[in-house]
mmCIF file of C-alpha atoms in Angstrom:
data_model
loop_
_atom_site.group_PDB
_atom_site.id
_atom_site.type_symbol
_atom_site.label_atom_id
_atom_site.label_comp_id
_atom_site.label_asym_id
_atom_site.label_seq_id
_atom_site.Cartn_x
_atom_site.Cartn_y
_atom_site.Cartn_z
ATOM 1 C CA MET A 1 70.219 134.395 66.874
ATOM 2 C CA LYS A 2 67.628 136.367 64.887
ATOM 3 C CA GLY A 3 68.489 138.822 62.160
ATOM 4 C CA ILE A 4 71.622 136.934 61.030
ATOM 5 C CA LYS A 5 72.452 136.753 57.343
ATOM 6 C CA LEU A 6 75.662 135.877 55.496
ATOM 7 C CA ILE A 7 76.858 138.070 52.644
ATOM 8 C CA GLU A 8 78.886 136.236 49.999
ATOM 9 C CA GLU A 9 82.055 137.602 48.418
ATOM 10 C CA LYS A 10 83.545 135.647 45.489
ATOM 11 C CA LEU A 11 87.280 135.437 45.026
ATOM 12 C CA THR A 12 89.424 133.437 42.596
ATOM 13 C CA THR A 13 90.275 130.563 44.973
ATOM 14 C CA LYS A 14 87.404 130.758 47.438
ATOM 15 C CA LYS A 15 84.183 132.329 48.620
ATOM 16 C CA LYS A 16 84.063 134.442 51.779
ATOM 17 C CA TYR A 17 80.964 135.003 53.883
ATOM 18 C CA PHE A 18 80.537 137.995 56.191
ATOM 19 C CA VAL A 19 77.917 138.461 58.902
ATOM 20 C CA GLU A 20 75.070 140.880 58.390
ATOM 21 C CA PHE A 21 73.151 141.507 61.608
ATOM 22 C CA GLU A 22 69.737 143.215 61.542
ATOM 23 C CA GLU A 23 70.445 144.359 57.978
ATOM 24 C CA LYS A 24 73.743 145.957 58.959
ATOM 25 C CA ARG A 25 77.086 144.699 57.683
ATOM 26 C CA THR A 26 79.418 143.891 60.544
ATOM 27 C CA GLY A 27 82.581 143.002 58.615
ATOM 28 C CA PHE A 28 82.918 139.812 60.692
ATOM 29 C CA LEU A 29 84.269 136.951 58.552
ATOM 30 C CA ALA A 30 82.115 133.910 59.386
ATOM 31 C CA LYS A 31 82.949 131.319 56.728
ATOM 32 C CA GLU A 32 85.301 130.511 53.847
ATOM 33 C CA VAL A 33 84.647 127.874 51.184
ATOM 34 C CA PHE A 34 87.679 126.993 49.054
ATOM 35 C CA ASN A 35 87.589 125.620 45.527
ATOM 36 C CA ASN A 36 89.210 122.363 46.689
ATOM 37 C CA GLY A 37 86.313 121.702 49.092
ATOM 38 C CA THR A 38 87.928 122.906 52.330
ATOM 39 C CA LYS A 39 85.585 124.869 54.575
ATOM 40 C CA LYS A 40 86.621 127.204 57.370
ATOM 41 C CA TYR A 41 84.151 128.380 60.006
ATOM 42 C CA TYR A 42 84.727 131.296 62.360
ATOM 43 C CA PRO A 43 82.335 130.807 65.311
ATOM 44 C CA PHE A 44 80.615 133.999 66.456
ATOM 45 C CA LYS A 45 78.020 135.268 68.903
ATOM 46 C CA GLU A 46 75.940 138.397 69.437
ATOM 47 C CA LYS A 47 76.608 140.456 72.538
ATOM 48 C CA ASP A 48 74.975 143.818 73.249
ATOM 49 C CA GLY A 49 74.076 144.242 69.595
ATOM 50 C CA LEU A 50 77.595 143.457 68.383
ATOM 51 C CA ILE A 51 78.968 140.371 66.600
ATOM 52 C CA GLU A 52 82.135 138.992 68.136
ATOM 53 C CA GLN A 53 84.267 135.865 68.336
ATOM 54 C CA LYS A 54 82.462 133.061 70.215
ATOM 55 C CA TYR A 55 85.448 131.488 71.970
ATOM 56 C CA ASN A 56 88.307 133.101 73.843
ATOM 57 C CA GLY A 57 90.943 130.923 72.223
ATOM 58 C CA ILE A 58 89.651 128.958 69.232
ATOM 59 C CA VAL A 59 89.134 131.253 66.233
ATOM 60 C CA ARG A 60 88.611 128.827 63.366
ATOM 61 C CA ILE A 61 87.208 125.332 62.714
ATOM 62 C CA THR A 62 88.486 123.828 59.461
ATOM 63 C CA ILE A 63 86.720 120.940 57.741
ATOM 64 C CA GLU A 64 88.952 119.319 55.137
ATOM 65 C CA PRO A 65 87.586 117.982 51.800
ATOM 66 C CA GLU A 66 85.560 114.741 51.830
ATOM 67 C CA VAL A 67 84.989 114.991 55.598
ATOM 68 C CA GLU A 68 81.382 114.606 56.723
ATOM 69 C CA VAL A 69 80.602 115.782 60.225
ATOM 70 C CA SER A 70 77.121 114.569 61.168
ATOM 71 C CA SER A 71 77.025 116.037 64.674
ATOM 72 C CA GLY A 72 79.121 117.799 67.266
ATOM 73 C CA ILE A 73 79.625 120.957 65.185
ATOM 74 C CA SER A 74 76.928 123.405 64.069
ATOM 75 C CA PHE A 75 77.098 124.735 60.501
ATOM 76 C CA THR A 76 74.033 126.950 60.901
ATOM 77 C CA GLU A 77 74.686 130.697 60.748
ATOM 78 C CA SER A 78 71.761 131.496 63.067
ATOM 79 C CA ARG A 79 73.573 129.554 65.775
ATOM 80 C CA GLY A 80 76.885 131.225 65.059
ATOM 81 C CA PHE A 81 78.602 127.989 64.014
ATOM 82 C CA GLY A 82 80.883 126.211 66.529
ATOM 83 C CA PHE A 83 80.706 123.154 68.754
ATOM 84 C CA THR A 84 77.325 121.914 69.944
ATOM 85 C CA SER A 85 76.276 121.288 73.532
ATOM 86 C CA PRO A 86 73.738 118.371 73.643
ATOM 87 C CA LYS A 87 76.464 115.702 73.775
ATOM 88 C CA GLY A 88 78.964 117.739 75.747
ATOM 89 C CA VAL A 89 81.398 118.550 72.915
ATOM 90 C CA GLN A 90 81.114 122.288 73.480
ATOM 91 C CA ASN A 91 82.002 121.999 77.179
ATOM 92 C CA LEU A 92 84.977 119.807 76.320
ATOM 93 C CA PHE A 93 86.363 122.455 73.966
ATOM 94 C CA TYR A 94 85.789 125.186 76.541
ATOM 95 C CA PHE A 95 87.962 123.077 78.819
ATOM 96 C CA PHE A 96 90.479 122.509 76.015
ATOM 97 C CA GLN A 97 90.943 126.175 75.197
ATOM 98 C CA ASN A 98 91.556 126.947 78.873
ATOM 99 C CA LYS A 99 94.283 124.305 78.923
ATOM 100 C CA PHE A 100 95.730 125.384 75.557
ATOM 101 C CA PRO A 101 94.949 129.092 75.099
ATOM 102 C CA LYS A 102 97.425 129.470 72.209
ATOM 103 C CA VAL A 103 95.545 127.006 69.980
ATOM 104 C CA LYS A 104 93.573 129.084 67.468
ATOM 105 C CA GLU A 105 92.435 126.450 64.956
ATOM 106 C CA VAL A 106 90.764 123.029 65.135
ATOM 107 C CA ILE A 107 91.082 120.947 61.954
ATOM 108 C CA ILE A 108 88.855 117.943 61.213
ATOM 109 C CA SER A 109 90.537 115.591 58.725
ATOM 110 C CA SER A 110 89.870 112.208 57.176
ATOM 111 C CA GLU A 111 93.509 111.506 56.297
ATOM 112 C CA LYS A 112 95.686 113.210 58.908
ATOM 113 C CA GLU A 113 96.406 111.710 62.323
ATOM 114 C CA THR A 114 95.319 113.459 65.501
ATOM 115 C CA THR A 115 98.085 115.859 66.536
ATOM 116 C CA LEU A 116 98.555 119.007 68.589
ATOM 117 C CA ASN A 117 101.113 121.720 67.944
ATOM 118 C CA ARG A 118 101.482 125.209 69.327
ATOM 119 C CA THR A 119 98.527 126.825 67.515
ATOM 120 C CA LYS A 120 96.615 123.957 65.858
ATOM 121 C CA LEU A 121 94.706 120.876 66.947
ATOM 122 C CA THR A 122 94.201 118.348 64.154
ATOM 123 C CA LEU A 123 91.543 115.696 64.805
ATOM 124 C CA ASN A 124 91.000 112.666 62.629
ATOM 125 C CA ILE A 125 87.249 112.363 62.028
ATOM 126 C CA SER A 126 87.162 108.919 63.699
ATOM 127 C CA ASP A 127 88.775 110.371 66.823
ATOM 128 C CA PHE A 128 86.340 113.280 66.798
ATOM 129 C CA GLU A 129 83.418 110.832 66.667
ATOM 130 C CA LYS A 130 84.879 108.833 69.593
ATOM 131 C CA LEU A 131 85.338 112.080 71.492
ATOM 132 C CA GLU A 132 81.699 112.996 70.944
ATOM 133 C CA GLU A 133 80.550 109.516 72.020
ATOM 134 C CA SER A 134 82.562 109.754 75.242
ATOM 135 C CA THR A 135 81.323 113.220 76.152
ATOM 136 C CA GLY A 136 77.779 112.120 75.328
ATOM 137 C CA THR A 137 78.078 109.273 77.847
ATOM 138 C CA PHE A 138 79.302 111.735 80.472
ATOM 139 C CA VAL A 139 76.401 114.133 79.832
ATOM 140 C CA GLU A 140 73.852 111.291 79.955
ATOM 141 C CA ASN A 141 75.261 110.105 83.277
ATOM 142 C CA LYS A 142 75.116 113.595 84.765
ATOM 143 C CA LYS A 143 71.544 114.007 83.554
ATOM 144 C CA ASN A 144 70.465 110.692 85.101
ATOM 145 C CA GLU A 145 72.263 111.473 88.355
ATOM 146 C CA GLY A 146 70.698 114.946 88.481
ATOM 147 C CA ASN A 147 67.160 113.675 87.877
ATOM 148 C CA THR A 148 67.610 111.007 90.542
ATOM 149 C CA LEU A 149 68.884 113.575 93.035
ATOM 150 C CA TYR A 150 65.985 115.987 92.312
ATOM 151 C CA GLN A 151 63.401 113.240 92.813
ATOM 152 C CA LEU A 152 65.100 112.091 96.019
ATOM 153 C CA ILE A 153 64.982 115.654 97.424
ATOM 154 C CA LEU A 154 61.308 116.036 96.501
ATOM 155 C CA ASN A 155 60.512 112.592 97.909
ATOM 156 C CA LYS A 156 61.871 113.641 101.304
ATOM 157 C CA LEU A 157 59.733 116.797 101.224
ATOM 158 C CA LEU A 158 56.584 115.189 99.798
ATOM 159 C CA PRO A 159 56.786 111.409 100.421
ATOM 160 C CA ALA A 160 53.038 110.918 99.888
ATOM 161 C CA GLN A 161 53.054 112.559 96.452
ATOM 162 C CA ILE A 162 56.575 111.852 95.153
ATOM 163 C CA ASP A 163 57.855 108.268 94.907
ATOM 164 C CA GLU A 164 61.409 107.309 95.721
ATOM 165 C CA PRO A 165 63.544 107.433 92.564
ATOM 166 C CA GLU A 166 64.286 104.249 90.698
ATOM 167 C CA LYS A 167 67.907 103.444 90.148
ATOM 168 C CA PRO A 168 68.927 104.970 86.801
ATOM 169 C CA GLU A 169 69.787 102.574 84.003
ATOM 170 C CA TYR A 170 73.458 102.033 83.316
ATOM 171 C CA VAL A 171 74.705 104.056 80.353
ATOM 172 C CA GLU A 172 76.966 101.983 78.130
ATOM 173 C CA GLY A 173 80.558 103.207 78.245
ATOM 174 C CA SER A 174 80.329 104.654 81.779
ATOM 175 C CA LEU A 175 82.637 102.063 83.314
ATOM 176 C CA GLY A 176 85.246 102.657 80.627
ATOM 177 C CA LEU A 177 85.241 106.374 81.392
ATOM 178 C CA TYR A 178 85.521 105.680 85.120
ATOM 179 C CA LEU A 179 88.475 103.329 84.636
ATOM 180 C CA ASP A 180 90.211 105.821 82.351
ATOM 181 C CA LYS A 181 89.684 108.595 84.911
ATOM 182 C CA HIS A 182 91.267 106.763 87.879
ATOM 183 C CA SER A 183 94.915 105.745 87.956
ATOM 184 C CA LYS A 184 94.638 103.024 90.616
ATOM 185 C CA ILE A 185 91.503 101.079 91.469
ATOM 186 C CA SER A 186 91.099 98.625 94.336
ATOM 187 C CA PHE A 187 87.798 96.836 94.919
ATOM 188 C CA SER A 188 86.613 95.471 98.244
ATOM 189 C CA ALA A 189 85.573 91.819 98.516
ATOM 190 C CA ASP A 190 81.899 92.872 98.423
ATOM 191 C CA GLU A 191 82.448 95.053 95.344
ATOM 192 C CA THR A 192 84.313 92.242 93.595
ATOM 193 C CA GLU A 193 81.449 89.835 94.320
ATOM 194 C CA ARG A 194 78.891 92.327 92.978
ATOM 195 C CA LEU A 195 80.951 92.929 89.836
ATOM 196 C CA MET A 196 81.146 89.182 89.199
ATOM 197 C CA GLU A 197 77.372 88.937 89.700
ATOM 198 C CA ILE A 198 76.841 91.752 87.179
ATOM 199 C CA LEU A 199 79.103 90.003 84.665
ATOM 200 C CA ILE A 200 77.290 86.693 85.132
ATOM 201 C CA ASN A 201 73.915 88.383 84.490
ATOM 202 C CA SER A 202 75.196 90.548 81.643
ATOM 203 C CA GLY A 203 74.461 88.067 78.866
ATOM 204 C CA LEU A 204 78.123 87.580 77.992
ATOM 205 C CA PRO A 205 79.023 84.199 76.443
ATOM 206 C CA GLN A 206 79.922 81.535 79.007
ATOM 207 C CA GLU A 207 83.401 81.164 77.492
ATOM 208 C CA THR A 208 84.077 84.867 78.058
ATOM 209 C CA LEU A 209 82.851 84.709 81.652
ATOM 210 C CA ILE A 210 84.994 81.663 82.455
ATOM 211 C CA SER A 211 88.043 83.320 80.897
ATOM 212 C CA THR A 212 87.396 86.563 82.810
ATOM 213 C CA LYS A 213 86.963 84.716 86.116
ATOM 214 C CA SER A 214 90.193 82.763 85.540
ATOM 215 C CA ASN A 215 92.113 85.962 84.752
ATOM 216 C CA VAL A 216 90.760 87.636 87.904
ATOM 217 C CA ASP A 217 91.759 84.590 89.989
ATOM 218 C CA ILE A 218 95.242 84.585 88.452
ATOM 219 C CA VAL A 219 95.860 88.261 89.271
ATOM 220 C CA TYR A 220 94.455 87.785 92.787
ATOM 221 C CA ILE A 221 96.698 84.787 93.543
ATOM 222 C CA GLU A 222 99.734 86.516 92.032
ATOM 223 C CA ASP A 223 99.172 89.469 94.380
ATOM 224 C CA ILE A 224 98.916 87.077 97.344
ATOM 225 C CA LEU A 225 102.160 85.363 96.327
ATOM 226 C CA THR A 226 103.917 88.728 96.137
ATOM 227 C CA GLU A 227 102.694 89.597 99.636
ATOM 228 C CA PHE A 228 103.665 86.135 100.959
ATOM 229 C CA LYS A 229 107.201 86.357 99.534
ATOM 230 C CA LYS A 230 107.671 89.867 100.895
ATOM 231 C CA ILE A 231 107.050 88.658 104.470
ATOM 232 C CA LEU A 232 109.397 85.722 103.824
ATOM 233 C CA GLU A 233 112.185 88.265 103.232
ATOM 234 C CA GLN A 234 112.251 89.242 106.911
ATOM 235 C CA VAL A 235 115.312 87.723 108.612
ATOM 236 C CA THR A 236 114.638 88.534 112.285
ATOM 237 C CA ASP A 237 112.235 86.333 114.240
ATOM 238 C CA THR A 238 110.067 88.606 116.407
ATOM 239 C CA THR A 239 106.554 88.736 117.846
ATOM 240 C CA THR A 240 105.860 91.423 115.220
ATOM 241 C CA LEU A 241 106.706 88.927 112.485
ATOM 242 C CA GLU A 242 104.313 86.365 113.958
ATOM 243 C CA GLU A 243 101.568 89.020 113.998
ATOM 244 C CA LYS A 244 102.327 89.869 110.349
ATOM 245 C CA TRP A 245 101.738 86.245 109.426
ATOM 246 C CA HIS A 246 98.589 86.145 111.525
ATOM 247 C CA GLN A 247 97.123 89.179 109.739
ATOM 248 C CA PHE A 248 98.140 87.760 106.349
ATOM 249 C CA PHE A 249 96.317 84.481 106.973
ATOM 250 C CA LYS A 250 93.328 86.289 108.454
ATOM 251 C CA LYS A 251 93.101 88.394 105.280
ATOM 252 C CA HIS A 252 93.497 85.335 103.019
ATOM 253 C CA ALA A 253 91.829 82.694 105.172
ATOM 254 C CA TRP A 254 90.989 80.520 102.132
ATOM 255 C CA ILE A 255 94.653 79.450 101.967
ATOM 256 C CA PHE A 256 94.098 76.977 104.811
ATOM 257 C CA SER A 257 91.667 75.073 102.619
ATOM 258 C CA GLN A 258 94.744 74.047 100.578
ATOM 259 C CA ILE A 259 96.025 72.162 103.648
ATOM 260 C CA PHE A 260 92.986 70.004 104.311
ATOM 261 C CA SER A 261 91.566 67.205 102.197
ATOM 262 C CA PHE A 262 88.067 68.538 102.940
ATOM 263 C CA PRO A 263 86.245 71.842 102.298
ATOM 264 C CA ALA A 264 87.004 74.105 105.288
ATOM 265 C CA ILE A 265 85.092 77.143 106.549
ATOM 266 C CA PHE A 266 86.771 79.892 108.593
ATOM 267 C CA LEU A 267 85.137 80.342 112.021
ATOM 268 C CA ASP A 268 87.289 82.887 113.832
ATOM 269 C CA ASP A 269 90.828 83.913 114.742
ATOM 270 C CA LYS A 270 92.497 84.371 118.143
ATOM 271 C CA VAL A 271 89.844 82.228 119.781
ATOM 272 C CA SER A 272 89.741 81.871 123.576
ATOM 273 C CA VAL A 273 89.341 78.138 124.121
ATOM 274 C CA GLY A 274 89.012 78.630 127.872
ATOM 275 C CA GLY A 275 86.485 81.478 127.732
ATOM 276 C CA HIS A 276 82.762 81.534 127.249
ATOM 277 C CA ASN A 277 82.462 82.397 123.536
ATOM 278 C CA ILE A 278 84.437 82.752 120.327
ATOM 279 C CA GLY A 279 86.433 85.984 120.303
ATOM 280 C CA GLY A 280 87.137 85.998 124.072
ATOM 281 C CA SER A 281 90.079 88.010 125.334
ATOM 282 C CA LYS A 282 91.501 85.753 128.061
ATOM 283 C CA ASP A 283 92.582 82.205 128.805
ATOM 284 C CA LYS A 284 94.237 80.055 126.141
ATOM 285 C CA ILE A 285 94.128 81.432 122.604
ATOM 286 C CA VAL A 286 94.213 79.448 119.362
ATOM 287 C CA ASP A 287 95.298 81.408 116.276
ATOM 288 C CA PHE A 288 92.617 80.114 113.878
ATOM 289 C CA LEU A 289 89.561 77.899 114.229
ATOM 290 C CA TYR A 290 88.123 76.169 111.152
ATOM 291 C CA ARG A 291 85.160 73.895 110.529
ATOM 292 C CA ASN A 292 84.794 70.961 108.169
ATOM 293 C CA LYS A 293 81.985 72.002 105.803
ATOM 294 C CA ILE A 294 80.766 68.395 105.482
ATOM 295 C CA ASN A 295 80.649 67.122 109.060
ATOM 296 C CA SER A 296 81.226 70.374 111.059
ATOM 297 C CA ASN A 297 84.311 68.952 112.755
ATOM 298 C CA ILE A 298 86.723 71.581 114.141
ATOM 299 C CA ALA A 299 90.322 72.231 113.076
ATOM 300 C CA PHE A 300 92.851 74.138 115.226
ATOM 301 C CA ILE A 301 95.613 76.104 113.484
ATOM 302 C CA GLU A 302 98.657 77.473 115.294
ATOM 303 C CA ILE A 303 100.794 79.994 113.391
ATOM 304 C CA LYS A 304 104.485 80.529 114.096
ATOM 305 C CA THR A 305 106.924 82.136 111.633
ATOM 306 C CA HIS A 306 109.051 81.000 108.709
ATOM 307 C CA LEU A 307 112.107 81.576 110.938
ATOM 308 C CA THR A 308 110.921 79.128 113.623
ATOM 309 C CA GLN A 309 113.639 76.500 114.067
ATOM 310 C CA LEU A 310 112.411 73.019 113.150
ATOM 311 C CA VAL A 311 115.451 70.873 114.071
ATOM 312 C CA LEU A 312 118.542 71.695 116.110
ATOM 313 C CA ASN A 313 121.913 72.238 114.460
ATOM 314 C CA SER A 314 123.691 69.926 116.922
ATOM 315 C CA GLU A 315 123.774 66.294 115.724
ATOM 316 C CA TYR A 316 122.332 63.627 118.026
ATOM 317 C CA ARG A 317 124.128 60.753 116.270
ATOM 318 C CA ASN A 318 124.737 59.411 112.753
ATOM 319 C CA ASP A 319 123.144 62.280 110.783
ATOM 320 C CA LEU A 320 120.114 62.429 113.087
ATOM 321 C CA TYR A 321 119.081 65.716 114.668
ATOM 322 C CA PRO A 322 116.749 66.453 117.580
ATOM 323 C CA ILE A 323 113.564 68.447 117.039
ATOM 324 C CA SER A 324 113.680 72.035 118.306
ATOM 325 C CA ASN A 325 111.944 73.190 121.464
ATOM 326 C CA GLN A 326 110.100 75.815 119.360
ATOM 327 C CA LEU A 327 108.397 73.163 117.243
ATOM 328 C CA THR A 328 107.620 70.712 120.049
ATOM 329 C CA GLY A 329 106.336 73.640 122.109
ATOM 330 C CA ALA A 330 103.985 74.662 119.304
ATOM 331 C CA ILE A 331 102.713 71.081 119.027
ATOM 332 C CA VAL A 332 102.053 70.799 122.757
ATOM 333 C CA GLN A 333 100.407 74.227 122.665
ATOM 334 C CA VAL A 334 97.886 73.349 119.961
ATOM 335 C CA LEU A 335 97.115 69.967 121.566
ATOM 336 C CA ASP A 336 96.511 71.742 124.879
ATOM 337 C CA GLN A 337 94.174 74.204 123.117
ATOM 338 C CA LYS A 338 92.228 71.278 121.680
ATOM 339 C CA ASN A 339 92.006 69.600 125.080
ATOM 340 C CA THR A 340 90.904 72.830 126.791
ATOM 341 C CA LEU A 341 88.213 73.482 124.202
ATOM 342 C CA LEU A 342 86.801 69.974 124.658
ATOM 343 C CA LYS A 343 86.361 70.730 128.347
ATOM 344 C CA ASN A 344 84.567 74.010 127.600
ATOM 345 C CA TYR A 345 83.064 72.955 124.295
ATOM 346 C CA HIS A 346 79.388 73.927 124.512
ATOM 347 C CA SER A 347 79.993 77.265 126.242
ATOM 348 C CA ILE A 348 82.438 78.316 123.498
ATOM 349 C CA VAL A 349 81.204 76.858 120.223
ATOM 350 C CA GLY A 350 77.568 76.017 120.910
ATOM 351 C CA ASN A 351 75.913 74.204 118.010
ATOM 352 C CA SER A 352 77.943 75.868 115.223
ATOM 353 C CA ALA A 353 80.491 73.035 115.034
ATOM 354 C CA GLU A 354 81.378 69.558 116.307
ATOM 355 C CA SER A 355 84.526 68.147 117.873
ATOM 356 C CA LEU A 356 84.568 64.506 116.792
ATOM 357 C CA ASN A 357 88.327 64.068 116.373
ATOM 358 C CA SER A 358 89.533 67.590 115.751
ATOM 359 C CA VAL A 359 92.436 68.261 113.405
ATOM 360 C CA CYS A 360 95.417 70.227 114.732
ATOM 361 C CA VAL A 361 97.798 72.112 112.433
ATOM 362 C CA VAL A 362 101.084 73.909 113.105
ATOM 363 C CA ILE A 363 102.480 76.181 110.392
ATOM 364 C CA ALA A 364 106.114 76.888 111.161
ATOM 365 C CA GLY A 365 109.649 77.032 109.808
ATOM 366 C CA ASN A 366 111.196 76.470 106.416
ATOM 367 C CA THR A 367 112.786 73.179 105.357
ATOM 368 C CA GLU A 368 114.889 75.042 102.790
ATOM 369 C CA SER A 369 116.873 76.471 105.713
ATOM 370 C CA PHE A 370 118.324 73.027 106.511
ATOM 371 C CA SER A 371 122.083 73.171 105.932
ATOM 372 C CA LYS A 372 123.291 69.837 107.301
ATOM 373 C CA LYS A 373 122.913 66.311 105.994
ATOM 374 C CA GLY A 374 120.228 64.437 107.874
ATOM 375 C CA GLN A 375 118.233 67.446 109.110
ATOM 376 C CA ASP A 376 115.587 66.949 106.437
ATOM 377 C CA VAL A 377 115.291 63.206 107.166
ATOM 378 C CA SER A 378 115.083 63.847 110.925
ATOM 379 C CA PHE A 379 112.290 66.360 110.398
ATOM 380 C CA GLU A 380 110.311 64.079 108.068
ATOM 381 C CA LEU A 381 110.610 61.119 110.449
ATOM 382 C CA PHE A 382 109.274 63.253 113.270
ATOM 383 C CA ARG A 383 106.590 64.918 111.175
ATOM 384 C CA TRP A 384 105.006 61.727 109.878
ATOM 385 C CA SER A 385 105.177 60.027 113.272
ATOM 386 C CA ASN A 386 102.852 62.745 114.594
ATOM 387 C CA LYS A 387 99.364 61.378 114.044
ATOM 388 C CA ASP A 388 97.538 64.130 115.937
ATOM 389 C CA VAL A 389 99.213 67.235 114.509
ATOM 390 C CA ILE A 390 99.829 68.223 110.876
ATOM 391 C CA ILE A 391 103.077 70.193 110.505
ATOM 392 C CA ILE A 392 103.323 72.470 107.448
ATOM 393 C CA PRO A 393 106.518 74.476 106.774
ATOM 394 C CA PHE A 394 105.998 77.886 105.158
ATOM 395 C CA ASN A 395 107.888 76.929 101.979
ATOM 396 C CA GLU A 396 105.507 74.001 101.406
ATOM 397 C CA LEU A 397 102.509 76.258 101.870
ATOM 398 C CA LEU A 398 104.018 78.673 99.347
ATOM 399 C CA GLU A 399 104.423 75.788 96.902
ATOM 400 C CA LYS A 400 100.749 74.837 97.331
ATOM 401 C CA ILE A 401 99.682 78.392 96.413
ATOM 402 C CA GLU A 402 102.046 78.410 93.417
ATOM 403 C CA ASN A 403 100.592 75.077 92.247
ATOM 404 C CA LEU A 404 97.115 76.557 92.504
ATOM 405 C CA LEU A 405 98.231 79.502 90.367
ATOM 406 C CA GLU A 406 99.620 77.164 87.716
ATOM 407 C CA LEU A 407 96.329 75.275 87.707
ATOM 408 C CA PHE A 408 94.397 78.479 87.002
ATOM 409 C CA LYS A 409 96.839 79.448 84.257
ATOM 410 C CA LYS A 410 96.392 76.070 82.554
ATOM 411 C CA LYS A 411 92.612 76.443 82.714
ATOM 412 C CA SER A 412 92.922 79.926 81.216
ATOM 413 C CA ILE A 413 94.962 78.600 78.271
ATOM 414 C CA GLU A 414 92.525 75.749 77.672
#
């Protein structure tokens, strides 16, 4: 503002400064300087030749003794005092006064903690500096985004003269602001992979990266265990339950690699072994098809439920129990799927895998449900006599995942 001058008035305990505008006294109190070093500023602006209060709510900015404010607040009378705009502080306080219209004074202190009461906001100088840094990051981001958008618009209009915009450089602190702004964040698998790639290329020490990766793995596995145990709580065996398990294993297909003694690659789920290609919708269907990463051999996986009966409750003789029809049926089913695929091998799989001596797996039941002496022995005798089919109860699979979690936790501690 041009034509602004402050007229000093000396009092016993302080000096008062009033605004003179175009050589006319306005009577507007602009500043007070107390003998103890406290300074009070009353932000003002010129409107239609008159001097008036700059903000609707905030009347006074108080700077306590020994406080040095290097930026964020203007102490120049020609600018009318008040909060500055380059780093976004001014816009933040416009927002603040709309939220808290009864607050009339902002105090910057070096000793007092940041507090808010009915009419006063007290800011410790360190908090004020953090506030300015955060708003500055926001403003820089908006500026970069705006410039990129403008160039993109012009590029579409004049592609021969205007190049496509380069991706703006990341402004330090942006991610922190984003995380603070959102209450719940869930990343897709692709986003997680990109974030890990960014971390790896960020220049962070290797020890930090390893620790971060281990912590991410721990949280991920803990979430999977929670989901696994929740499905285990269901007590009614239905086709819906079997589909729940199918979708769970499809979502977390890596779990099957804990079953095999070789690195396994997921090929597809609900595969038609009697059709013409993977993903067919008729003939005999295998739940999951895997491939040995080393020799490309195929593995068939049949999923039942944790409530599938493994052995009958009626004793055969001397603490021995017959195997249930549900389990033997599942075994015959997966062996039949293997046999059918071999007959239609090249039309279904092509050259993407081999079938040398394919592995068959049935995931079913829960050995912890055994209530009679001899049921566990009967099951184990039957299980290990089956050379062509691996039988994995759900509780054992759960234990494998829990062991993996413990392994990650040990690595994290080390």
